[in-house]
Amino acid sequence: MPKYQILAPVPDKMPWQDKPENNGNNHVLWRYTENPVIDRNPVPGVARIFNSAVMPWEDGFIGVFRGEQTNGVSFIYLGKSKDGVHWDIGPEKIPFVDEKGEPFMPVYAYDPRLVKVEDTYYIMWCQDFWGAAIGIAKTKDFRTFTRLENPFLPFNRNAVLFPRKINGNFVMLSRPSDSGHTPFGDIFMSESPDMKYWGKHRHLMSRSGNWWESLKIGGGAAPIETSEGWLLFYHGVSGTCNGYVYSIGGAILDRDEPSKVLYRSDSWLLTPEVWYEERGFVPNVCFPCATLQDPRDGRVAVYYGAADSYVCLAFGYTDEIIDYIKAHNKLSWDDTDIGRR
Ligand code: BMA
């Protein structure tokens, strides 16, 4: 039994590989040796798949995938897998409909997350709404995808829903941004009773004085509920003289009031170090979007986009990750308050 309890459903299976003997800096996340799990040109008309999210489904897994087409425009594709590693990606963009059942296709759609709350799966992504903003859809069967009202005004990215209501409301992280490459940005949190009207906005966490996350941060995978708090994998960005570098950071949020950060690691959990993270369409990007976890032993698999070109997997144990975050904890005053001014 893990030291820290994971409060999430037990999966039938999940991809896994044991920690290698020689794990570099002995980090708490280690890369799958068969990375990338989705290579270039995976589907006709799609040049790259990356920054994508998966969940257990039926006797395997299902995922929503950012497919960048050969014309450079990204859309969301559906994929299925028996083992979470080998993916069968559908050749068509997900055919959203609006709440009246009329077809809805975003101008573009990227960086999807997939989160189940109660009996419904929600997909949230970035789309054009007179500039980059958040789109959301829901499905119960992965056949009909009903697009909901846009939750936030532009400009915004990196929407990540919590996997259960907190104090009766849906809770979503987001990162207000600009319409371009956004050289700033903190994570905020908003609540909704109905997935339509959003409010009670709170500031969750700032970019920090730590160089690897000093430019901007953004939510990554849906937070994992543990007995220590919500474990959040997020991305932190530094602005080097040769462009942005995206690393994976870790934080633990209060279970009842998640805008309070309990612990936050001053060091990254994973940073671009291998060819598929350092070399690609956009070099030096590790961009987490989903996890699978097993409450029985604390194993966690992190799905992340690498170099805006590939889907990759890293593994860890929640006990080790939480202990690492605690051991490297460095909070500022605005992490620990409720985030309202
Ligand atoms: C961000 C998003 C991500 C991308 C990252 C690095 O602004 O567009 O999709 O992975 O930049 O290019």
mmCIF file of C-alpha atoms and ligand atoms in Angstrom:
data_model
loop_
_atom_site.group_PDB
_atom_site.id
_atom_site.type_symbol
_atom_site.label_atom_id
_atom_site.label_comp_id
_atom_site.label_asym_id
_atom_site.label_seq_id
_atom_site.Cartn_x
_atom_site.Cartn_y
_atom_site.Cartn_z
ATOM 1 C CA MET A 1 0.000 0.000 0.000
ATOM 2 C CA PRO A 2 1.325 3.458 -0.793
ATOM 3 C CA LYS A 3 2.052 5.837 2.076
ATOM 4 C CA TYR A 4 -0.229 8.480 0.557
ATOM 5 C CA GLN A 5 -3.645 7.288 -0.541
ATOM 6 C CA ILE A 6 -4.825 8.038 -4.084
ATOM 7 C CA LEU A 7 -8.557 8.764 -4.156
ATOM 8 C CA ALA A 8 -9.328 7.695 -7.703
ATOM 9 C CA PRO A 9 -10.820 4.626 -9.388
ATOM 10 C CA VAL A 10 -8.658 1.505 -9.676
ATOM 11 C CA PRO A 11 -7.835 0.905 -13.355
ATOM 12 C CA ASP A 12 -7.927 -2.572 -14.913
ATOM 13 C CA LYS A 13 -4.487 -1.898 -16.356
ATOM 14 C CA MET A 14 -2.112 0.905 -17.222
ATOM 15 C CA PRO A 15 1.155 1.221 -19.110
ATOM 16 C CA TRP A 16 4.175 0.778 -16.881
ATOM 17 C CA GLN A 17 7.899 0.268 -16.853
ATOM 18 C CA ASP A 18 10.018 -0.088 -13.717
ATOM 19 C CA LYS A 19 12.462 2.593 -12.685
ATOM 20 C CA PRO A 20 15.791 2.088 -14.417
ATOM 21 C CA GLU A 21 18.895 1.470 -12.298
ATOM 22 C CA ASN A 22 20.590 4.476 -13.777
ATOM 23 C CA ASN A 23 17.986 7.225 -13.713
ATOM 24 C CA GLY A 24 20.200 10.208 -14.379
ATOM 25 C CA ASN A 25 19.701 12.597 -11.524
ATOM 26 C CA ASN A 26 17.657 9.911 -9.769
ATOM 27 C CA HIS A 27 14.541 11.828 -10.611
ATOM 28 C CA VAL A 28 11.060 10.790 -9.533
ATOM 29 C CA LEU A 29 9.836 10.569 -13.124
ATOM 30 C CA TRP A 30 11.536 8.315 -15.638
ATOM 31 C CA ARG A 31 10.958 8.096 -19.359
ATOM 32 C CA TYR A 32 9.493 5.105 -21.149
ATOM 33 C CA THR A 33 12.292 3.480 -23.125
ATOM 34 C CA GLU A 34 9.973 3.074 -26.159
ATOM 35 C CA ASN A 35 9.228 6.820 -26.407
ATOM 36 C CA PRO A 36 7.853 8.423 -28.471
ATOM 37 C CA VAL A 37 4.673 6.371 -28.326
ATOM 38 C CA ILE A 38 3.152 8.287 -31.246
ATOM 39 C CA ASP A 39 5.530 9.157 -34.033
ATOM 40 C CA ARG A 40 5.231 11.676 -36.850
ATOM 41 C CA ASN A 41 2.685 11.361 -39.703
ATOM 42 C CA PRO A 42 0.400 9.013 -37.733
ATOM 43 C CA VAL A 43 -2.748 9.663 -39.799
ATOM 44 C CA PRO A 44 -3.197 10.744 -43.423
ATOM 45 C CA GLY A 45 -3.199 14.541 -43.473
ATOM 46 C CA VAL A 46 -1.808 14.810 -39.933
ATOM 47 C CA ALA A 47 1.883 15.610 -39.586
ATOM 48 C CA ARG A 48 2.254 15.447 -35.812
ATOM 49 C CA ILE A 49 0.293 14.382 -32.757
ATOM 50 C CA PHE A 50 1.301 15.798 -29.359
ATOM 51 C CA ASN A 51 -0.120 17.475 -26.214
ATOM 52 C CA SER A 52 -2.931 14.923 -25.882
ATOM 53 C CA ALA A 53 -4.979 13.317 -23.115
ATOM 54 C CA VAL A 54 -6.150 9.777 -22.393
ATOM 55 C CA MET A 55 -8.396 7.870 -19.978
ATOM 56 C CA PRO A 56 -9.375 4.266 -19.265
ATOM 57 C CA TRP A 57 -12.324 3.223 -21.444
ATOM 58 C CA GLU A 58 -14.089 -0.124 -21.877
ATOM 59 C CA ASP A 59 -11.381 -2.815 -22.016
ATOM 60 C CA GLY A 60 -8.585 -0.361 -22.802
ATOM 61 C CA PHE A 61 -8.056 3.348 -23.208
ATOM 62 C CA ILE A 62 -9.450 6.275 -25.143
ATOM 63 C CA GLY A 63 -7.834 9.587 -25.907
ATOM 64 C CA VAL A 64 -8.302 13.002 -27.451
ATOM 65 C CA PHE A 65 -5.354 13.934 -29.591
ATOM 66 C CA ARG A 66 -4.009 17.186 -30.904
ATOM 67 C CA GLY A 67 -3.377 16.447 -34.549
ATOM 68 C CA GLU A 68 -1.542 19.126 -36.435
ATOM 69 C CA GLN A 69 -2.612 18.753 -40.044
ATOM 70 C CA THR A 70 -0.264 19.034 -42.978
ATOM 71 C CA ASN A 71 -1.651 22.550 -43.542
ATOM 72 C CA GLY A 72 -0.453 23.539 -40.038
ATOM 73 C CA VAL A 73 -3.902 23.785 -38.429
ATOM 74 C CA SER A 74 -4.568 21.670 -35.316
ATOM 75 C CA PHE A 75 -7.775 19.772 -34.587
ATOM 76 C CA ILE A 76 -8.804 17.106 -32.110
ATOM 77 C CA TYR A 77 -8.866 13.454 -33.120
ATOM 78 C CA LEU A 78 -10.126 10.448 -31.197
ATOM 79 C CA GLY A 79 -7.881 7.475 -30.522
ATOM 80 C CA LYS A 80 -8.296 4.059 -28.919
ATOM 81 C CA SER A 81 -5.760 1.691 -27.455
ATOM 82 C CA LYS A 82 -5.721 -1.685 -25.737
ATOM 83 C CA ASP A 83 -2.550 -0.992 -23.747
ATOM 84 C CA GLY A 84 -2.217 2.817 -23.561
ATOM 85 C CA VAL A 85 0.934 2.657 -25.696
ATOM 86 C CA HIS A 86 -0.149 1.562 -29.181
ATOM 87 C CA TRP A 87 -2.813 3.932 -30.446
ATOM 88 C CA ASP A 88 -5.302 3.640 -33.244
ATOM 89 C CA ILE A 89 -6.120 7.242 -34.159
ATOM 90 C CA GLY A 90 -9.308 7.921 -36.116
ATOM 91 C CA PRO A 91 -8.742 9.597 -39.471
ATOM 92 C CA GLU A 92 -11.471 12.231 -38.966
ATOM 93 C CA LYS A 93 -11.604 15.266 -36.696
ATOM 94 C CA ILE A 94 -13.996 14.824 -33.778
ATOM 95 C CA PRO A 95 -17.412 15.909 -35.161
ATOM 96 C CA PHE A 96 -18.720 18.187 -32.413
ATOM 97 C CA VAL A 97 -22.355 19.257 -32.351
ATOM 98 C CA ASP A 98 -23.849 22.158 -30.454
ATOM 99 C CA GLU A 99 -26.544 21.807 -27.830
ATOM 100 C CA LYS A 100 -29.199 21.837 -30.575
ATOM 101 C CA GLY A 101 -27.433 19.003 -32.378
ATOM 102 C CA GLU A 102 -26.098 21.220 -35.196
ATOM 103 C CA PRO A 103 -22.545 20.492 -36.385
ATOM 104 C CA PHE A 104 -19.856 22.588 -34.757
ATOM 105 C CA MET A 105 -16.262 22.625 -35.913
ATOM 106 C CA PRO A 106 -13.855 25.022 -34.208
ATOM 107 C CA VAL A 107 -11.648 27.184 -36.434
ATOM 108 C CA TYR A 108 -8.778 25.327 -34.790
ATOM 109 C CA ALA A 109 -8.473 23.240 -31.643
ATOM 110 C CA TYR A 110 -5.376 22.303 -29.676
ATOM 111 C CA ASP A 111 -3.979 20.950 -26.402
ATOM 112 C CA PRO A 112 -7.086 18.920 -25.418
ATOM 113 C CA ARG A 113 -7.568 17.557 -21.903
ATOM 114 C CA LEU A 114 -10.031 14.783 -21.066
ATOM 115 C CA VAL A 115 -11.584 14.547 -17.600
ATOM 116 C CA LYS A 116 -14.433 12.434 -16.237
ATOM 117 C CA VAL A 117 -16.695 14.040 -13.652
ATOM 118 C CA GLU A 118 -19.463 11.777 -12.335
ATOM 119 C CA ASP A 119 -20.833 9.965 -15.403
ATOM 120 C CA THR A 120 -19.703 12.432 -18.072
ATOM 121 C CA TYR A 121 -16.440 12.933 -19.947
ATOM 122 C CA TYR A 122 -15.434 16.528 -20.628
ATOM 123 C CA ILE A 123 -12.967 17.624 -23.279
ATOM 124 C CA MET A 124 -11.448 21.090 -22.967
ATOM 125 C CA TRP A 125 -9.081 22.643 -25.454
ATOM 126 C CA CYS A 126 -7.842 25.919 -26.858
ATOM 127 C CA GLN A 127 -9.773 27.343 -29.811
ATOM 128 C CA ASP A 128 -10.377 30.577 -31.638
ATOM 129 C CA PHE A 129 -12.970 32.849 -30.014
ATOM 130 C CA TRP A 130 -11.720 36.090 -31.539
ATOM 131 C CA GLY A 131 -8.359 34.987 -30.249
ATOM 132 C CA ALA A 132 -7.159 32.001 -28.259
ATOM 133 C CA ALA A 133 -9.767 30.903 -25.725
ATOM 134 C CA ILE A 134 -11.147 27.773 -24.097
ATOM 135 C CA GLY A 135 -13.612 25.388 -25.745
ATOM 136 C CA ILE A 136 -15.432 22.584 -23.895
ATOM 137 C CA ALA A 137 -17.497 19.610 -24.991
ATOM 138 C CA LYS A 138 -19.038 16.684 -23.195
ATOM 139 C CA THR A 139 -19.714 13.100 -24.123
ATOM 140 C CA LYS A 140 -20.911 9.961 -22.428
ATOM 141 C CA ASP A 141 -20.298 7.494 -25.223
ATOM 142 C CA PHE A 142 -17.488 8.966 -27.365
ATOM 143 C CA ARG A 143 -19.919 8.995 -30.285
ATOM 144 C CA THR A 144 -21.773 12.263 -29.698
ATOM 145 C CA PHE A 145 -19.655 15.195 -28.569
ATOM 146 C CA THR A 146 -21.729 18.162 -27.471
ATOM 147 C CA ARG A 147 -19.949 21.434 -27.428
ATOM 148 C CA LEU A 148 -20.883 23.611 -24.432
ATOM 149 C CA GLU A 149 -20.792 27.392 -24.026
ATOM 150 C CA ASN A 150 -17.320 28.911 -24.034
ATOM 151 C CA PRO A 151 -16.448 29.197 -20.346
ATOM 152 C CA PHE A 152 -14.115 32.177 -20.405
ATOM 153 C CA LEU A 153 -13.416 35.320 -22.383
ATOM 154 C CA PRO A 154 -10.368 35.404 -24.623
ATOM 155 C CA PHE A 155 -7.459 35.168 -24.219
ATOM 156 C CA ASN A 156 -6.990 31.976 -22.270
ATOM 157 C CA ARG A 157 -5.350 28.561 -22.565
ATOM 158 C CA ASN A 158 -4.622 25.376 -20.645
ATOM 159 C CA ALA A 159 -8.034 24.657 -19.173
ATOM 160 C CA VAL A 160 -7.943 21.647 -16.849
ATOM 161 C CA LEU A 161 -11.014 20.406 -15.010
ATOM 162 C CA PHE A 162 -10.781 18.739 -11.583
ATOM 163 C CA PRO A 163 -12.118 15.158 -11.688
ATOM 164 C CA ARG A 164 -14.852 15.832 -9.138
ATOM 165 C CA LYS A 165 -16.959 18.724 -7.941
ATOM 166 C CA ILE A 166 -15.529 20.538 -4.944
ATOM 167 C CA ASN A 167 -17.977 22.075 -2.471
ATOM 168 C CA GLY A 168 -20.744 21.387 -5.008
ATOM 169 C CA ASN A 169 -19.149 23.108 -8.008
ATOM 170 C CA PHE A 170 -17.149 22.099 -11.055
ATOM 171 C CA VAL A 171 -13.659 23.569 -10.737
ATOM 172 C CA MET A 172 -11.423 24.434 -13.650
ATOM 173 C CA LEU A 173 -7.884 25.736 -13.912
ATOM 174 C CA SER A 174 -6.923 28.055 -16.724
ATOM 175 C CA ARG A 175 -4.136 30.373 -17.757
ATOM 176 C CA PRO A 176 -5.176 33.821 -18.990
ATOM 177 C CA SER A 177 -2.870 34.739 -21.845
ATOM 178 C CA ASP A 178 -2.436 36.973 -24.865
ATOM 179 C CA SER A 179 -3.235 36.183 -28.472
ATOM 180 C CA GLY A 180 0.353 35.223 -29.314
ATOM 181 C CA HIS A 181 3.113 33.355 -27.581
ATOM 182 C CA THR A 182 2.325 34.924 -24.171
ATOM 183 C CA PRO A 183 5.547 35.885 -22.405
ATOM 184 C CA PHE A 184 3.785 35.836 -18.997
ATOM 185 C CA GLY A 185 1.145 33.859 -17.145
ATOM 186 C CA ASP A 186 -0.104 32.367 -13.884
ATOM 187 C CA ILE A 187 -2.607 29.607 -13.173
ATOM 188 C CA PHE A 188 -6.094 30.706 -12.114
ATOM 189 C CA MET A 189 -9.101 28.702 -10.920
ATOM 190 C CA SER A 190 -12.836 29.185 -11.593
ATOM 191 C CA GLU A 191 -15.983 27.460 -10.375
ATOM 192 C CA SER A 192 -19.295 26.627 -11.987
ATOM 193 C CA PRO A 193 -22.492 25.004 -10.695
ATOM 194 C CA ASP A 194 -23.509 23.857 -14.193
ATOM 195 C CA MET A 195 -20.523 24.002 -16.631
ATOM 196 C CA LYS A 196 -22.160 27.069 -18.162
ATOM 197 C CA TYR A 197 -21.722 29.996 -15.801
ATOM 198 C CA TRP A 198 -18.226 30.382 -14.369
ATOM 199 C CA GLY A 199 -17.192 32.611 -11.486
ATOM 200 C CA LYS A 200 -15.563 32.689 -8.037
ATOM 201 C CA HIS A 201 -12.273 33.204 -9.875
ATOM 202 C CA ARG A 202 -9.140 32.686 -7.813
ATOM 203 C CA HIS A 203 -5.441 33.041 -8.430
ATOM 204 C CA LEU A 204 -3.861 29.648 -7.848
ATOM 205 C CA MET A 205 -0.130 29.957 -8.414
ATOM 206 C CA SER A 206 2.347 32.374 -9.971
ATOM 207 C CA ARG A 207 5.320 31.805 -12.182
ATOM 208 C CA SER A 208 8.144 31.791 -9.680
ATOM 209 C CA GLY A 209 11.661 32.994 -9.128
ATOM 210 C CA ASN A 210 12.888 29.550 -10.154
ATOM 211 C CA TRP A 211 14.449 29.978 -13.587
ATOM 212 C CA TRP A 212 12.746 26.946 -15.177
ATOM 213 C CA GLU A 213 9.272 28.406 -14.482
ATOM 214 C CA SER A 214 10.068 32.101 -14.334
ATOM 215 C CA LEU A 215 8.288 33.154 -17.556
ATOM 216 C CA LYS A 216 4.907 31.421 -17.282
ATOM 217 C CA ILE A 217 3.172 28.345 -15.933
ATOM 218 C CA GLY A 218 0.041 26.470 -17.003
ATOM 219 C CA GLY A 219 -2.070 23.567 -15.783
ATOM 220 C CA GLY A 220 -1.115 20.181 -17.192
ATOM 221 C CA ALA A 221 -2.897 16.969 -16.283
ATOM 222 C CA ALA A 222 -6.163 16.773 -14.343
ATOM 223 C CA PRO A 223 -5.173 16.953 -10.647
ATOM 224 C CA ILE A 224 -4.928 13.587 -8.862
ATOM 225 C CA GLU A 225 -6.704 13.509 -5.509
ATOM 226 C CA THR A 226 -4.495 12.109 -2.756
ATOM 227 C CA SER A 227 -4.660 12.073 1.030
ATOM 228 C CA GLU A 228 -2.022 14.864 0.970
ATOM 229 C CA GLY A 229 -3.987 17.099 -1.410
ATOM 230 C CA TRP A 230 -4.453 17.436 -5.174
ATOM 231 C CA LEU A 231 -1.284 16.440 -6.992
ATOM 232 C CA LEU A 232 -0.917 18.741 -9.993
ATOM 233 C CA PHE A 233 1.522 18.198 -12.838
ATOM 234 C CA TYR A 234 1.901 21.492 -14.668
ATOM 235 C CA HIS A 235 4.232 23.087 -17.169
ATOM 236 C CA GLY A 236 6.736 25.790 -16.284
ATOM 237 C CA VAL A 237 8.489 27.868 -18.918
ATOM 238 C CA SER A 238 11.751 29.746 -18.988
ATOM 239 C CA GLY A 239 12.610 32.243 -21.698
ATOM 240 C CA THR A 240 16.127 31.562 -22.857
ATOM 241 C CA CYS A 241 18.070 33.554 -25.443
ATOM 242 C CA ASN A 242 17.227 30.713 -27.824
ATOM 243 C CA GLY A 243 13.490 30.421 -27.146
ATOM 244 C CA TYR A 244 11.114 28.999 -24.546
ATOM 245 C CA VAL A 245 11.896 25.812 -22.594
ATOM 246 C CA TYR A 246 8.923 23.842 -21.193
ATOM 247 C CA SER A 247 9.500 21.618 -18.131
ATOM 248 C CA ILE A 248 7.109 19.583 -15.978
ATOM 249 C CA GLY A 249 6.596 20.877 -12.435
ATOM 250 C CA GLY A 250 4.673 19.458 -9.480
ATOM 251 C CA ALA A 251 2.488 21.032 -6.783
ATOM 252 C CA ILE A 252 0.049 19.853 -4.121
ATOM 253 C CA LEU A 253 -3.161 21.803 -3.596
ATOM 254 C CA ASP A 254 -5.535 21.870 -0.648
ATOM 255 C CA ARG A 255 -8.307 19.305 -1.159
ATOM 256 C CA ASP A 256 -11.197 21.547 -0.101
ATOM 257 C CA GLU A 257 -9.780 24.888 -1.180
ATOM 258 C CA PRO A 258 -7.454 24.105 -4.083
ATOM 259 C CA SER A 259 -6.510 27.760 -4.672
ATOM 260 C CA LYS A 260 -4.276 27.255 -1.626
ATOM 261 C CA VAL A 261 -1.023 25.621 -2.658
ATOM 262 C CA LEU A 262 0.328 23.397 0.128
ATOM 263 C CA TYR A 263 3.626 22.402 -1.479
ATOM 264 C CA ARG A 264 5.348 23.304 -4.677
ATOM 265 C CA SER A 265 8.663 21.979 -5.927
ATOM 266 C CA ASP A 266 11.342 24.556 -6.651
ATOM 267 C CA SER A 267 12.908 22.046 -9.080
ATOM 268 C CA TRP A 268 11.311 20.558 -12.154
ATOM 269 C CA LEU A 269 10.198 16.921 -12.252
ATOM 270 C CA LEU A 270 11.110 16.463 -15.932
ATOM 271 C CA THR A 271 12.908 18.807 -18.311
ATOM 272 C CA PRO A 272 13.894 18.378 -21.980
ATOM 273 C CA GLU A 273 16.946 16.137 -22.001
ATOM 274 C CA VAL A 274 16.523 13.561 -24.756
ATOM 275 C CA TRP A 275 16.345 13.875 -28.534
ATOM 276 C CA TYR A 276 12.562 13.700 -28.883
ATOM 277 C CA GLU A 277 12.116 16.520 -26.331
ATOM 278 C CA GLU A 278 15.017 18.635 -27.549
ATOM 279 C CA ARG A 279 14.506 18.200 -31.272
ATOM 280 C CA GLY A 280 11.251 18.694 -33.147
ATOM 281 C CA PHE A 281 8.869 21.269 -34.548
ATOM 282 C CA VAL A 282 9.340 23.358 -31.367
ATOM 283 C CA PRO A 283 12.462 22.199 -29.537
ATOM 284 C CA ASN A 284 12.725 21.829 -25.752
ATOM 285 C CA VAL A 285 9.108 21.139 -24.825
ATOM 286 C CA CYS A 286 7.764 18.685 -22.227
ATOM 287 C CA PHE A 287 4.032 19.426 -21.973
ATOM 288 C CA PRO A 288 1.996 17.184 -19.600
ATOM 289 C CA CYS A 289 -1.702 16.706 -20.419
ATOM 290 C CA ALA A 290 -2.895 13.528 -18.666
ATOM 291 C CA THR A 291 -2.067 10.826 -16.146
ATOM 292 C CA LEU A 292 -3.192 7.296 -15.383
ATOM 293 C CA GLN A 293 -2.731 6.109 -11.827
ATOM 294 C CA ASP A 294 -3.220 3.031 -9.710
ATOM 295 C CA PRO A 295 -4.336 3.675 -6.109
ATOM 296 C CA ARG A 296 -3.234 0.151 -5.098
ATOM 297 C CA ASP A 297 0.475 0.848 -5.453
ATOM 298 C CA GLY A 298 0.752 4.540 -6.343
ATOM 299 C CA ARG A 299 2.075 4.009 -9.855
ATOM 300 C CA VAL A 300 1.463 6.937 -12.169
ATOM 301 C CA ALA A 301 1.933 7.244 -15.934
ATOM 302 C CA VAL A 302 2.253 10.794 -17.275
ATOM 303 C CA TYR A 303 1.373 11.494 -20.913
ATOM 304 C CA TYR A 304 3.218 14.491 -22.245
ATOM 305 C CA GLY A 305 3.805 16.166 -25.563
ATOM 306 C CA ALA A 306 7.443 16.374 -26.625
ATOM 307 C CA ALA A 307 8.832 19.132 -28.851
ATOM 308 C CA ASP A 308 5.352 19.776 -30.353
ATOM 309 C CA SER A 309 5.991 16.606 -32.369
ATOM 310 C CA TYR A 310 5.370 13.454 -30.333
ATOM 311 C CA VAL A 311 3.337 11.854 -27.551
ATOM 312 C CA CYS A 312 5.525 10.402 -24.799
ATOM 313 C CA LEU A 313 5.174 8.610 -21.486
ATOM 314 C CA ALA A 314 6.975 8.977 -18.174
ATOM 315 C CA PHE A 315 6.416 6.931 -15.022
ATOM 316 C CA GLY A 316 6.706 7.461 -11.301
ATOM 317 C CA TYR A 317 5.313 6.594 -7.881
ATOM 318 C CA THR A 318 3.022 9.137 -6.244
ATOM 319 C CA ASP A 319 4.738 8.541 -2.873
ATOM 320 C CA GLU A 320 8.133 9.445 -4.312
ATOM 321 C CA ILE A 321 6.736 12.381 -6.282
ATOM 322 C CA ILE A 322 4.897 13.813 -3.269
ATOM 323 C CA ASP A 323 7.939 13.347 -1.028
ATOM 324 C CA TYR A 324 10.119 15.024 -3.653
ATOM 325 C CA ILE A 325 7.743 17.991 -3.910
ATOM 326 C CA LYS A 326 7.696 18.293 -0.114
ATOM 327 C CA ALA A 327 11.475 18.022 0.139
ATOM 328 C CA HIS A 328 11.912 20.738 -2.500
ATOM 329 C CA ASN A 329 9.022 22.848 -1.291
ATOM 330 C CA LYS A 330 9.297 26.572 -1.832
ATOM 331 C CA LEU A 331 6.150 28.665 -1.532
ATOM 332 C CA SER A 332 5.564 32.367 -1.819
ATOM 333 C CA TRP A 333 2.823 34.252 0.015
ATOM 334 C CA ASP A 334 0.513 34.303 -3.006
ATOM 335 C CA ASP A 335 0.629 30.508 -3.271
ATOM 336 C CA THR A 336 -0.798 29.991 0.195
ATOM 337 C CA ASP A 337 -3.596 32.573 0.239
ATOM 338 C CA ILE A 338 -7.031 31.954 -1.266
ATOM 339 C CA GLY A 339 -6.092 33.978 -4.336
ATOM 340 C CA ARG A 340 -8.545 36.857 -4.249
ATOM 341 C CA ARG A 341 -7.765 40.556 -4.129
HETATM 342 C C1 BMA B 1 2.155 26.814 -26.133
HETATM 343 C C2 BMA B 1 1.046 25.951 -26.684
HETATM 344 C C3 BMA B 1 1.468 24.503 -26.696
HETATM 345 C C4 BMA B 1 2.857 24.293 -27.217
HETATM 346 C C5 BMA B 1 3.829 25.268 -26.587
HETATM 347 C C6 BMA B 1 5.223 25.164 -27.154
HETATM 348 O O1 BMA B 1 1.835 28.177 -26.281
HETATM 349 O O2 BMA B 1 0.769 26.364 -27.981
HETATM 350 O O3 BMA B 1 0.592 23.815 -27.541
HETATM 351 O O4 BMA B 1 3.272 22.979 -26.898
HETATM 352 O O5 BMA B 1 3.365 26.577 -26.778
HETATM 353 O O6 BMA B 1 5.228 25.472 -28.521
#
